[in-house]
Amino acid sequence: MEENSNKKEFWKGTLCGALAVLLVVMIGMTAKNYLPVSKAEQNVANGKSKIKLLDQLIEEKFLYSDEVDQETLEEGAYAGYIEALGDPYTIYRDAEETEKYYSDVDGEFYGIGVLFSQNTETKLITAVHVYEDTPAGKAGVRVGDILYEVDGVDVTDMNLDEVVSLVRGEENTVVNIVVLRGEKKEKVEMDITREKIQSQTVQYEMKEEKIGYIRITEFNKVTYEQFQTAFDELEGQNMKGLIVDVRNNPGGLLDVVCEILDQLLPEGKIVYTKDKEGNEKTQYSDEEHQFTKPLCVLADQNSASASEIFAGAIQDYGIGTIVGKKTFGKGIVQSVFPISDGSSVTMTTMEYYTPNGRNIQKKGIEPDIEVEYQYDETNPDADNQLEAALEEIRKKLDQ
């Protein structure tokens, strides 16, 4: 038994020794793959940048170096550099993406007619508004659909800008999309022909008892004019109260939301911003216009940024009631910095504050009347949050 035990110890020792030798050999082999790149190491020693070293490694060692497009590589480096800041709202866009971004802001583009929003945590991209009389509406895209594939590409882990660039394209071309629908996440596939789309960011109608209703789906360059048209039309019909709906509105241009609020607020602050140096910039409303009739603002967990500026200002002045759910909580402002080659960087540069000095970053705007949206399968057009806002207006009219 003792002899066997010694043999076991011997083989155990031999095995350990062999493993140690093997480990040394493996380390030596691994090192051998890197050590011969003396030119690259010399470049670093001579003060050359790391990016030049990486370029040289790719050229000398990368198996598929003949297939590398230098411009694509550089664009990827710029995008990765900015992405490494860890701010989901700070983005590098190449020239093509920048052009599409400006099309968004201008309110005209070639696409299918859907407003998408992305959850910054799950990265899921959801249709939050389908514009009327557009290719998407005709094809059957619904609010709440989760975008899953675009032309066979899985987009569930991509940035919204990248996905939008896939969905958009030349006029009269076809894009294939797959969405996940409903609680069971049923896959629905559609072929949709792209058309020129002018964003209809405002819809309006007169409800019963002369209560006006204006829905704003985003704040871009065409929104103020569309809002003013809707507002004047409702006032011309002897509107007695107003509901402004910013549910599922992801935000947009600061100047535009301030122009709209100037039509509603009394004279005073609309919003102010602070940059990293503490410098403040304030937007004001004048005394020329003020809405004094009963007012409600519908908001929810997808109301963000400019939508929260809107709801927060109305709430701070006490001229209206916020109905719905707590808003998203984006209390920061981005600035766009164009680059001479047509690319751009959108960067978080400021925090914004409501008239009473509230910064709602990661806090949101709490509603005055909290109402959870309840979908009614027997009546899909039913809207219990809207009904709650209408009831609030009726109460004020009866006072």
Coordinates of C-alpha atoms in Angstrom, one line a residue:
M1 CA 0.0 0.0 0.0
E2 CA 2.8 2.4 0.9
E3 CA 4.6 1.6 -2.4
N4 CA 1.5 2.3 -4.4
S5 CA 1.0 5.5 -2.5
N6 CA 4.5 6.6 -3.4
K7 CA 3.9 5.7 -7.0
K8 CA 0.8 7.8 -6.9
E9 CA 2.8 10.7 -5.4
F10 CA 5.4 10.2 -8.1
W11 CA 2.9 10.3 -11.0
K12 CA 1.2 13.2 -9.4
G13 CA 4.5 15.1 -9.1
T14 CA 5.4 14.1 -12.7
L15 CA 2.0 15.2 -13.9
C16 CA 2.3 18.6 -12.2
G17 CA 5.8 19.0 -13.6
A18 CA 4.5 18.2 -17.1
L19 CA 1.7 20.7 -16.7
A20 CA 4.2 23.3 -15.5
V21 CA 6.4 22.6 -18.5
L22 CA 3.4 22.7 -20.8
L23 CA 2.3 26.0 -19.2
V24 CA 5.7 27.5 -19.8
V25 CA 5.7 26.3 -23.4
M26 CA 2.2 27.7 -24.0
I27 CA 3.2 31.1 -22.5
G28 CA 6.3 31.0 -24.6
M29 CA 4.2 30.3 -27.7
T30 CA 1.8 33.0 -26.9
A31 CA 4.5 35.5 -26.3
K32 CA 6.2 34.4 -29.6
N33 CA 3.2 35.6 -31.5
Y34 CA 3.5 39.1 -30.2
L35 CA 7.3 39.6 -29.8
P36 CA 8.3 39.7 -33.4
V37 CA 6.2 42.9 -34.0
S38 CA 9.2 45.0 -33.2
K39 CA 8.3 47.8 -35.6
A40 CA 5.0 48.4 -33.8
E41 CA 6.7 48.3 -30.4
Q42 CA 9.3 50.7 -31.7
N43 CA 6.6 53.0 -32.9
V44 CA 5.2 53.2 -29.4
A45 CA 8.6 53.7 -27.9
N46 CA 9.2 56.6 -30.3
G47 CA 6.0 58.3 -29.2
K48 CA 3.6 57.2 -32.0
S49 CA 0.0 57.0 -31.0
K50 CA -1.7 53.7 -30.0
I51 CA -4.1 54.1 -33.0
K52 CA -1.1 54.0 -35.3
L53 CA 0.1 50.9 -33.6
L54 CA -3.3 49.2 -34.0
D55 CA -3.3 50.2 -37.7
Q56 CA 0.1 48.5 -38.1
L57 CA -1.0 45.4 -36.3
I58 CA -4.0 45.2 -38.6
E59 CA -2.0 45.7 -41.7
E60 CA 0.8 43.2 -40.7
K61 CA -1.1 40.5 -38.8
F62 CA -4.9 40.6 -39.3
L63 CA -5.9 37.6 -41.4
Y64 CA -8.5 39.5 -43.4
S65 CA -6.7 42.9 -43.7
D66 CA -7.4 43.0 -47.4
E67 CA -11.1 43.3 -46.6
V68 CA -10.7 46.2 -44.2
D69 CA -12.2 49.5 -45.2
Q70 CA -10.1 52.2 -43.6
E71 CA -12.9 54.8 -43.5
T72 CA -15.3 52.4 -41.8
L73 CA -12.6 51.5 -39.3
E74 CA -12.0 55.2 -38.5
E75 CA -15.7 55.9 -38.2
G76 CA -16.0 53.0 -35.8
A77 CA -13.1 54.3 -33.7
Y78 CA -14.7 57.7 -33.4
A79 CA -18.1 56.2 -32.5
G80 CA -16.4 53.9 -29.9
Y81 CA -14.5 56.8 -28.4
I82 CA -17.6 58.7 -27.8
E83 CA -19.6 55.7 -26.7
A84 CA -16.9 54.9 -24.0
L85 CA -18.1 58.0 -22.1
G86 CA -21.0 55.9 -21.0
D87 CA -23.7 58.4 -21.6
P88 CA -26.5 56.9 -23.8
Y89 CA -27.4 60.4 -25.0
T90 CA -23.9 61.4 -26.2
I91 CA -23.5 60.0 -29.7
Y92 CA -21.1 60.3 -32.7
R93 CA -22.9 60.3 -36.1
D94 CA -21.2 59.8 -39.4
A95 CA -22.1 62.1 -42.3
E96 CA -25.0 59.9 -43.4
E97 CA -26.4 59.5 -39.9
T98 CA -26.1 63.2 -39.4
E99 CA -28.1 64.0 -42.5
K100 CA -30.8 61.7 -41.3
Y101 CA -30.8 63.3 -37.9
Y102 CA -31.3 66.7 -39.4
S103 CA -34.2 65.3 -41.5
D104 CA -35.8 64.2 -38.2
V105 CA -35.4 67.6 -36.8
D106 CA -36.8 69.3 -39.9
G107 CA -39.8 66.9 -39.9
E108 CA -39.3 65.6 -43.5
F109 CA -37.7 62.3 -44.4
Y110 CA -38.1 59.1 -46.6
G111 CA -39.3 56.3 -44.4
I112 CA -42.4 54.4 -43.2
G113 CA -44.1 56.8 -40.8
V114 CA -43.4 55.5 -37.3
L115 CA -42.1 57.2 -34.3
F116 CA -39.8 54.8 -32.4
S117 CA -38.5 55.2 -28.8
Q118 CA -35.7 53.2 -27.1
N119 CA -35.6 52.0 -23.5
T120 CA -32.1 53.0 -22.4
E121 CA -31.8 50.0 -20.1
T122 CA -33.3 47.1 -22.1
K123 CA -32.4 48.8 -25.5
L124 CA -35.8 47.6 -26.9
I125 CA -37.2 49.8 -29.6
T126 CA -40.9 50.3 -29.5
A127 CA -43.4 52.1 -31.8
V128 CA -44.9 54.9 -29.8
H129 CA -46.8 56.6 -32.6
V130 CA -47.9 55.5 -36.1
Y131 CA -48.6 58.5 -38.3
E132 CA -51.9 58.5 -40.1
D133 CA -52.1 57.8 -43.8
T134 CA -48.5 56.5 -44.0
P135 CA -47.0 53.2 -45.3
A136 CA -46.6 51.9 -41.7
G137 CA -50.2 52.7 -40.9
K138 CA -51.5 51.0 -44.0
A139 CA -49.3 48.0 -43.4
G140 CA -50.7 47.5 -39.9
V141 CA -47.9 48.6 -37.6
R142 CA -49.3 49.3 -34.1
V143 CA -48.4 51.4 -31.2
G144 CA -46.5 49.1 -28.7
D145 CA -45.0 46.9 -31.4
I146 CA -41.4 46.0 -30.5
L147 CA -39.0 46.2 -33.5
Y148 CA -37.2 42.9 -33.8
E149 CA -35.7 42.7 -37.3
V150 CA -35.1 45.0 -40.2
D151 CA -34.2 43.4 -43.5
G152 CA -33.1 40.2 -41.7
V153 CA -30.9 42.1 -39.2
D154 CA -31.6 41.6 -35.5
V155 CA -32.0 45.1 -34.0
T156 CA -32.8 44.2 -30.4
D157 CA -29.3 45.3 -29.2
M158 CA -28.6 48.2 -31.6
N159 CA -28.8 51.9 -30.9
L160 CA -31.9 53.8 -32.1
D161 CA -30.0 55.9 -34.6
E162 CA -28.5 52.8 -36.2
V163 CA -32.0 51.2 -36.5
V164 CA -33.6 54.3 -37.9
S165 CA -30.9 54.4 -40.6
L166 CA -31.9 50.8 -41.6
V167 CA -35.6 51.6 -41.6
R168 CA -35.2 54.7 -43.8
G169 CA -34.0 54.7 -47.4
E170 CA -34.7 55.8 -50.9
E171 CA -38.3 56.6 -51.9
N172 CA -40.3 53.6 -53.4
T173 CA -37.9 51.0 -52.0
V174 CA -39.2 48.2 -49.8
V175 CA -38.1 47.5 -46.2
N176 CA -38.9 44.2 -44.5
I177 CA -39.6 44.5 -40.7
V178 CA -40.5 42.0 -38.0
V179 CA -42.2 43.2 -34.8
L180 CA -43.0 41.5 -31.6
R181 CA -46.7 42.1 -30.7
G182 CA -48.7 41.8 -27.5
E183 CA -48.0 40.0 -24.2
K184 CA -47.1 36.8 -26.1
K185 CA -44.6 38.6 -28.2
E186 CA -46.1 37.2 -31.4
K187 CA -43.8 37.8 -34.5
V188 CA -45.5 39.8 -37.2
E189 CA -43.7 40.3 -40.5
M190 CA -44.4 43.2 -42.9
D191 CA -43.0 44.5 -46.2
I192 CA -43.4 48.3 -46.3
T193 CA -42.6 50.6 -49.2
R194 CA -40.9 53.8 -48.2
E195 CA -42.4 57.2 -49.0
K196 CA -41.6 60.9 -48.3
I197 CA -43.0 61.5 -44.8
Q198 CA -43.8 64.9 -43.3
S199 CA -44.1 64.5 -39.6
Q200 CA -47.6 65.2 -38.3
T201 CA -46.5 65.9 -34.7
V202 CA -49.8 67.4 -33.7
Q203 CA -53.3 66.0 -33.8
Y204 CA -56.4 67.7 -32.5
E205 CA -60.2 67.5 -32.1
M206 CA -63.0 69.1 -30.1
K207 CA -64.4 66.7 -27.5
E208 CA -67.9 66.9 -26.0
E209 CA -68.8 69.9 -23.9
K210 CA -66.4 72.1 -26.0
I211 CA -63.2 70.5 -24.4
G212 CA -60.3 70.8 -26.8
Y213 CA -57.8 68.0 -27.2
I214 CA -54.3 68.4 -28.7
R215 CA -51.8 65.6 -28.9
I216 CA -48.1 66.3 -29.4
T217 CA -46.0 63.3 -30.4
E218 CA -42.6 65.1 -30.6
F219 CA -41.2 68.6 -30.6
N220 CA -39.4 69.3 -33.9
K221 CA -39.3 72.3 -36.3
V222 CA -42.8 71.8 -37.7
T223 CA -44.4 71.3 -34.3
Y224 CA -44.9 74.9 -33.2
E225 CA -46.7 75.8 -36.4
Q226 CA -48.9 72.7 -36.2
F227 CA -49.7 73.4 -32.5
Q228 CA -50.6 77.0 -33.3
T229 CA -53.0 75.9 -36.1
A230 CA -54.6 73.4 -33.8
F231 CA -54.9 75.9 -30.9
D232 CA -56.4 78.6 -33.1
E233 CA -58.9 76.2 -34.7
L234 CA -60.1 75.0 -31.3
E235 CA -60.3 78.6 -30.0
G236 CA -62.3 79.5 -33.1
Q237 CA -64.8 76.8 -32.0
N238 CA -65.3 78.4 -28.6
M239 CA -63.1 76.0 -26.7
K240 CA -64.0 76.0 -22.9
G241 CA -61.1 73.8 -21.7
L242 CA -58.0 72.1 -23.1
I243 CA -56.2 68.8 -22.7
V244 CA -52.6 68.6 -24.1
D245 CA -51.5 65.0 -24.5
V246 CA -47.7 64.4 -24.4
R247 CA -47.9 60.7 -23.6
N248 CA -45.2 58.6 -25.4
N249 CA -43.6 61.9 -26.5
P250 CA -39.8 61.3 -26.3
G251 CA -39.0 65.1 -26.5
G252 CA -37.2 67.1 -29.1
L253 CA -36.1 70.7 -29.5
L254 CA -35.9 72.9 -26.4
D255 CA -36.7 76.1 -28.4
V256 CA -39.9 74.6 -29.8
V257 CA -41.4 73.5 -26.5
C258 CA -40.6 77.0 -25.1
E259 CA -42.4 78.6 -28.0
I260 CA -45.5 76.6 -27.3
L261 CA -45.3 77.2 -23.5
D262 CA -45.1 80.9 -24.2
Q263 CA -48.6 80.7 -25.6
L264 CA -49.9 79.2 -22.3
L265 CA -47.9 80.5 -19.4
P266 CA -48.1 83.9 -17.6
E267 CA -45.0 86.2 -17.8
G268 CA -42.0 84.6 -16.2
K269 CA -39.5 81.7 -16.4
I270 CA -40.2 78.8 -18.7
V271 CA -37.1 76.8 -18.0
Y272 CA -33.4 77.4 -17.3
T273 CA -30.3 75.4 -17.9
K274 CA -26.9 75.1 -16.2
D275 CA -23.7 73.9 -17.9
K276 CA -20.6 72.3 -16.3
E277 CA -19.3 75.7 -15.3
G278 CA -22.5 76.7 -13.6
N279 CA -23.5 79.2 -16.2
E280 CA -27.3 79.7 -16.4
K281 CA -29.4 80.4 -19.5
T282 CA -33.1 81.2 -19.0
Q283 CA -36.0 81.0 -21.4
Y284 CA -38.9 83.4 -20.6
S285 CA -42.6 83.7 -21.5
D286 CA -44.0 87.2 -22.1
E287 CA -47.2 88.7 -20.9
E288 CA -48.8 88.8 -24.4
H289 CA -50.4 85.4 -24.2
Q290 CA -51.8 83.4 -21.2
F291 CA -54.2 80.5 -21.2
T292 CA -56.7 80.9 -18.3
K293 CA -59.2 78.2 -19.1
P294 CA -59.2 74.8 -17.4
L295 CA -56.2 72.8 -18.6
C296 CA -54.9 69.3 -18.2
V297 CA -51.7 67.7 -19.4
L298 CA -51.7 63.9 -20.1
A299 CA -48.2 62.4 -19.4
D300 CA -46.8 58.9 -18.8
Q301 CA -43.6 57.0 -18.3
N302 CA -42.6 57.5 -21.9
S303 CA -42.9 61.3 -21.7
A304 CA -39.3 62.6 -21.7
S305 CA -37.1 65.6 -22.0
A306 CA -39.1 68.4 -23.7
S307 CA -42.3 66.7 -22.7
E308 CA -41.2 67.0 -19.1
I309 CA -40.3 70.6 -19.5
F310 CA -43.8 71.2 -20.8
A311 CA -45.5 69.3 -17.9
G312 CA -43.1 70.7 -15.3
A313 CA -43.7 74.3 -16.3
I314 CA -47.5 73.9 -16.3
Q315 CA -47.3 72.2 -12.9
D316 CA -45.0 74.8 -11.3
Y317 CA -47.3 77.7 -12.4
G318 CA -50.4 75.9 -11.2
I319 CA -52.3 76.6 -14.3
G320 CA -53.1 73.0 -15.2
T321 CA -53.4 69.5 -13.8
I322 CA -51.0 66.7 -14.7
V323 CA -52.9 63.4 -15.2
G324 CA -51.4 59.9 -15.9
K325 CA -48.1 58.4 -14.7
K326 CA -44.7 59.7 -13.5
T327 CA -42.6 60.8 -16.5
F328 CA -39.4 59.3 -17.7
G329 CA -36.9 61.5 -15.8
K330 CA -34.6 63.0 -18.4
G331 CA -33.5 66.4 -17.0
I332 CA -30.4 66.9 -19.2
V333 CA -30.0 68.7 -22.5
Q334 CA -27.9 67.7 -25.5
S335 CA -26.1 70.1 -28.0
V336 CA -25.2 69.1 -31.5
F337 CA -21.6 69.9 -32.7
P338 CA -21.2 69.6 -36.5
I339 CA -17.8 68.5 -37.9
S340 CA -16.5 69.8 -41.2
D341 CA -16.7 66.4 -42.9
G342 CA -20.5 66.3 -42.4
S343 CA -20.3 64.1 -39.2
S344 CA -21.4 65.4 -35.8
V345 CA -21.4 64.8 -32.1
T346 CA -24.5 65.1 -30.0
M347 CA -23.3 65.7 -26.4
T348 CA -24.9 66.1 -23.0
T349 CA -23.9 69.7 -22.1
M350 CA -26.5 71.0 -19.6
E351 CA -29.0 70.2 -16.9
Y352 CA -32.4 71.9 -17.1
Y353 CA -34.6 73.1 -14.3
T354 CA -38.3 73.9 -14.1
P355 CA -39.4 77.4 -13.2
N356 CA -39.4 76.5 -9.5
G357 CA -35.8 75.1 -9.7
R358 CA -36.6 71.4 -10.0
N359 CA -34.1 69.1 -11.8
I360 CA -36.0 65.9 -12.7
Q361 CA -33.0 63.8 -14.0
K362 CA -33.9 60.2 -13.0
K363 CA -36.8 61.5 -10.9
G364 CA -39.5 62.5 -13.4
I365 CA -42.6 64.7 -12.9
E366 CA -45.1 63.2 -10.5
P367 CA -48.7 63.5 -11.8
D368 CA -51.2 65.5 -9.8
I369 CA -53.7 62.7 -10.5
E370 CA -52.2 59.3 -11.0
V371 CA -54.0 57.0 -13.4
E372 CA -52.6 53.7 -14.7
Y373 CA -53.5 53.0 -18.4
Q374 CA -55.8 50.0 -18.7
Y375 CA -56.2 48.4 -22.1
D376 CA -59.7 47.3 -22.9
E377 CA -59.8 44.3 -25.2
T378 CA -63.5 44.8 -25.8
N379 CA -63.0 48.4 -26.8
P380 CA -59.4 49.1 -28.1
D381 CA -60.2 52.8 -28.6
A382 CA -61.1 53.3 -25.0
D383 CA -58.7 55.5 -23.0
N384 CA -59.2 55.6 -19.3
Q385 CA -56.4 58.2 -18.8
L386 CA -58.0 60.5 -21.3
E387 CA -61.4 60.0 -19.6
A388 CA -59.8 61.0 -16.3
A389 CA -58.5 64.2 -17.8
L390 CA -61.9 65.0 -19.3
E391 CA -63.6 64.4 -16.0
E392 CA -61.1 66.8 -14.3
I393 CA -61.9 69.5 -16.9
R394 CA -65.6 69.0 -16.3
K395 CA -65.1 69.5 -12.6
K396 CA -63.3 72.8 -13.2
L397 CA -66.0 74.0 -15.6
D398 CA -68.7 73.3 -12.9
Q399 CA -66.9 75.3 -10.2

